[in-house]
Amino acid sequence: MPAIHNQMAPIRHVLDMTKQEKRKFIESFDTIMSDCDGVVWDFIGPIPGVDEALPLLKKKGKKLAFISNNGMRTMEEYKQKFLKLGIPSHELDIVHPALTTVRYLKAINMTDAVYCIATEVFKDYLRNEHYTVIDGPDDRFPDERAADSVRVFTDFFTDSTSPRVGAVVMDIDVNISLAHLMKAKCYLERNPHCLLIVGATDKIVPLGDRMDVIGPGYFIDILERATGHEALVLGKPGQALADFVLEQFKVSRPKRVLFIGDMLPQDMGFGSRCGFQKLLMLSGGTTLDMLRAHQEPGELPDFYMDSFADFLQLFKDVQ
């Protein structure tokens, strides 16, 4: 694989390095923090080789943790998926936006209701911690061909019966509509101290070679512009998440952490915020051409691989 020359130092494929460089790379980190979707598994199942690579890395003394933007799975689902890859639940360290949102709200002693635009699984994380979760609207608004049909939102501006909302939380939601955004806008404007908390900031969510989905990033932009509220990002690449991860895992030497991901703004940008080494996997949402074309230095990796399977060859090469 060719080195990528779009910054001061070339970005090299790890397997193209010399034996001495490979050994130095392996010895340069104690902890691997990895994304999940597009790196460990994809829409079909585990990415080939990952079931051998993860146990091998643990055997070589590397600590593993997983930082995902996907709050759409229950912890039991995460545990079962990792168990099949040789990572038992008692060794599983995972962070995702639903968890960090709950932890953040508890840390600031927020007791007001939460208006949540997200999946039911995400909402359940909040409900399980006894937060009052407001969602909807679920019913279609009437449109009787009236010239001023947007007046259907009048009640959102005048409603005084709802509980006090202390946070609007947004993540991916396949049912999002103008009505949801309008309701969020009204809650944010009604209470000047209401927080706008967001999880995944992805604008495109790749699900496979021929399918990607519009992510919540565009809708987050809309709410920020419409309300003047700045979103607190508790998913990658947010600074709040970076602070949380550094504290949660007691990271004292960031350069001894290798962050692995498949997305440039979210994963590599997050690694930069934390001061980690960065390894891009081409097994998910970023192609080699996309890497070559990217112009944001803070969102570029230090190295790249095709997939986790390259770790198997890497350790063979240094024997």
PDB file of N, CA, C and O in Angstrom, residues 29 47 63 72 75 84 123 130 134 136 138 143 149 157 159 168 173 204 233 245 252-253 262 267 281:
ATOM      1  N   PHE A  29       2.432   1.533  22.249  1.00  0.00           N
ATOM      2  CA  PHE A  29       1.144   1.703  22.931  1.00  0.00           C
ATOM      3  C   PHE A  29       0.879   0.536  23.878  1.00  0.00           C
ATOM      4  O   PHE A  29       1.296  -0.596  23.648  1.00  0.00           O
ATOM      5  N   ILE A  47     -16.103  -8.337  11.220  1.00  0.00           N
ATOM      6  CA  ILE A  47     -15.185  -8.149  10.104  1.00  0.00           C
ATOM      7  C   ILE A  47     -14.129  -9.259  10.163  1.00  0.00           C
ATOM      8  O   ILE A  47     -13.582  -9.545  11.238  1.00  0.00           O
ATOM      9  N   LYS A  63      -4.289  -3.557  26.638  1.00  0.00           N
ATOM     10  CA  LYS A  63      -5.605  -3.353  27.228  1.00  0.00           C
ATOM     11  C   LYS A  63      -6.560  -2.864  26.151  1.00  0.00           C
ATOM     12  O   LYS A  63      -6.194  -2.013  25.326  1.00  0.00           O
ATOM     13  N   MET A  72     -27.595   2.634  20.040  1.00  0.00           N
ATOM     14  CA  MET A  72     -28.828   1.941  19.642  1.00  0.00           C
ATOM     15  C   MET A  72     -28.841   0.473  20.051  1.00  0.00           C
ATOM     16  O   MET A  72     -29.761  -0.249  19.706  1.00  0.00           O
ATOM     17  N   MET A  75     -26.765  -2.913  26.442  1.00  0.00           N
ATOM     18  CA  MET A  75     -25.481  -3.428  26.911  1.00  0.00           C
ATOM     19  C   MET A  75     -25.428  -4.940  26.775  1.00  0.00           C
ATOM     20  O   MET A  75     -24.359  -5.503  26.512  1.00  0.00           O
ATOM     21  N   LYS A  84     -18.786 -13.380  21.573  1.00  0.00           N
ATOM     22  CA  LYS A  84     -18.541 -14.212  20.392  1.00  0.00           C
ATOM     23  C   LYS A  84     -17.167 -13.943  19.783  1.00  0.00           C
ATOM     24  O   LYS A  84     -16.666 -14.758  19.006  1.00  0.00           O
ATOM     25  N   LYS A 123     -33.570   5.817  24.730  1.00  0.00           N
ATOM     26  CA  LYS A 123     -34.471   6.364  25.754  1.00  0.00           C
ATOM     27  C   LYS A 123     -34.519   5.470  26.981  1.00  0.00           C
ATOM     28  O   LYS A 123     -34.638   5.956  28.117  1.00  0.00           O
ATOM     29  N   HIS A 130     -34.411   6.512  35.889  1.00  0.00           N
ATOM     30  CA  HIS A 130     -35.557   7.207  36.483  1.00  0.00           C
ATOM     31  C   HIS A 130     -35.727   8.648  36.003  1.00  0.00           C
ATOM     32  O   HIS A 130     -36.318   9.471  36.715  1.00  0.00           O
ATOM     33  N   ILE A 134     -39.672  12.584  27.693  1.00  0.00           N
ATOM     34  CA  ILE A 134     -40.733  13.060  26.796  1.00  0.00           C
ATOM     35  C   ILE A 134     -40.274  12.791  25.373  1.00  0.00           C
ATOM     36  O   ILE A 134     -39.111  13.027  25.029  1.00  0.00           O
ATOM     37  N   GLY A 136     -41.990  11.962  21.039  1.00  0.00           N
ATOM     38  CA  GLY A 136     -43.056  12.334  20.121  1.00  0.00           C
ATOM     39  C   GLY A 136     -42.833  13.721  19.527  1.00  0.00           C
ATOM     40  O   GLY A 136     -41.759  14.310  19.705  1.00  0.00           O
ATOM     41  N   ASP A 138     -46.046  11.592  17.810  1.00  0.00           N
ATOM     42  CA  ASP A 138     -46.083  10.369  17.015  1.00  0.00           C
ATOM     43  C   ASP A 138     -47.151  10.392  15.917  1.00  0.00           C
ATOM     44  O   ASP A 138     -47.040   9.673  14.928  1.00  0.00           O
ATOM     45  N   ASP A 143     -53.169  18.247   7.486  1.00  0.00           N
ATOM     46  CA  ASP A 143     -52.812  19.223   6.451  1.00  0.00           C
ATOM     47  C   ASP A 143     -54.006  19.315   5.517  1.00  0.00           C
ATOM     48  O   ASP A 143     -54.217  18.470   4.660  1.00  0.00           O
ATOM     49  N   SER A 149     -50.674  26.259   7.097  1.00  0.00           N
ATOM     50  CA  SER A 149     -50.711  24.971   7.788  1.00  0.00           C
ATOM     51  C   SER A 149     -49.657  24.843   8.879  1.00  0.00           C
ATOM     52  O   SER A 149     -49.790  23.997   9.764  1.00  0.00           O
ATOM     53  N   PHE A 157     -45.599  26.349  21.194  1.00  0.00           N
ATOM     54  CA  PHE A 157     -45.104  27.614  21.734  1.00  0.00           C
ATOM     55  C   PHE A 157     -45.865  28.037  22.986  1.00  0.00           C
ATOM     56  O   PHE A 157     -45.342  28.790  23.809  1.00  0.00           O
ATOM     57  N   ASP A 159     -47.755  25.780  25.093  1.00  0.00           N
ATOM     58  CA  ASP A 159     -48.011  24.703  26.044  1.00  0.00           C
ATOM     59  C   ASP A 159     -47.399  25.029  27.409  1.00  0.00           C
ATOM     60  O   ASP A 159     -46.214  25.325  27.512  1.00  0.00           O
ATOM     61  N   VAL A 168     -32.631  18.748  26.157  1.00  0.00           N
ATOM     62  CA  VAL A 168     -33.047  18.143  24.886  1.00  0.00           C
ATOM     63  C   VAL A 168     -31.888  17.261  24.443  1.00  0.00           C
ATOM     64  O   VAL A 168     -30.750  17.733  24.335  1.00  0.00           O
ATOM     65  N   ASP A 173     -32.482   8.973  14.981  1.00  0.00           N
ATOM     66  CA  ASP A 173     -33.895   8.615  15.125  1.00  0.00           C
ATOM     67  C   ASP A 173     -34.481   8.500  13.725  1.00  0.00           C
ATOM     68  O   ASP A 173     -34.572   9.492  13.005  1.00  0.00           O
ATOM     69  N   ILE A 204     -23.359  11.116   7.824  1.00  0.00           N
ATOM     70  CA  ILE A 204     -23.654   9.926   7.027  1.00  0.00           C
ATOM     71  C   ILE A 204     -23.270   8.705   7.857  1.00  0.00           C
ATOM     72  O   ILE A 204     -22.172   8.640   8.407  1.00  0.00           O
ATOM     73  N   VAL A 233     -21.517  17.856  22.944  1.00  0.00           N
ATOM     74  CA  VAL A 233     -21.359  16.608  22.205  1.00  0.00           C
ATOM     75  C   VAL A 233     -20.804  15.532  23.130  1.00  0.00           C
ATOM     76  O   VAL A 233     -19.642  15.581  23.548  1.00  0.00           O
ATOM     77  N   VAL A 245     -13.530  10.415  28.742  1.00  0.00           N
ATOM     78  CA  VAL A 245     -12.744   9.209  28.491  1.00  0.00           C
ATOM     79  C   VAL A 245     -11.389   9.283  29.184  1.00  0.00           C
ATOM     80  O   VAL A 245     -10.928   8.305  29.798  1.00  0.00           O
ATOM     81  N   SER A 252      -2.952   8.879  31.750  1.00  0.00           N
ATOM     82  CA  SER A 252      -1.916   9.839  32.141  1.00  0.00           C
ATOM     83  C   SER A 252      -0.898  10.059  31.024  1.00  0.00           C
ATOM     84  O   SER A 252      -0.201  11.076  31.003  1.00  0.00           O
ATOM     85  N   ARG A 253      -0.817   9.088  30.095  1.00  0.00           N
ATOM     86  CA  ARG A 253       0.121   9.205  28.976  1.00  0.00           C
ATOM     87  C   ARG A 253      -0.650   8.941  27.670  1.00  0.00           C
ATOM     88  O   ARG A 253      -0.672   7.822  27.162  1.00  0.00           O
ATOM     89  N   ASP A 262     -12.807   4.113  11.866  1.00  0.00           N
ATOM     90  CA  ASP A 262     -12.949   4.059  10.402  1.00  0.00           C
ATOM     91  C   ASP A 262     -13.448   5.364   9.809  1.00  0.00           C
ATOM     92  O   ASP A 262     -13.584   5.471   8.593  1.00  0.00           O
ATOM     93  N   ASP A 267     -13.739   9.720  14.330  1.00  0.00           N
ATOM     94  CA  ASP A 267     -12.755   8.899  15.031  1.00  0.00           C
ATOM     95  C   ASP A 267     -11.375   9.538  15.105  1.00  0.00           C
ATOM     96  O   ASP A 267     -10.791   9.665  16.184  1.00  0.00           O
ATOM     97  N   MET A 281      -8.827   2.390  10.046  1.00  0.00           N
ATOM     98  CA  MET A 281      -9.138   1.130   9.380  1.00  0.00           C
ATOM     99  C   MET A 281      -9.964   1.425   8.125  1.00  0.00           C
ATOM    100  O   MET A 281     -10.938   2.183   8.180  1.00  0.00           O
TER     101      MET A 281
END
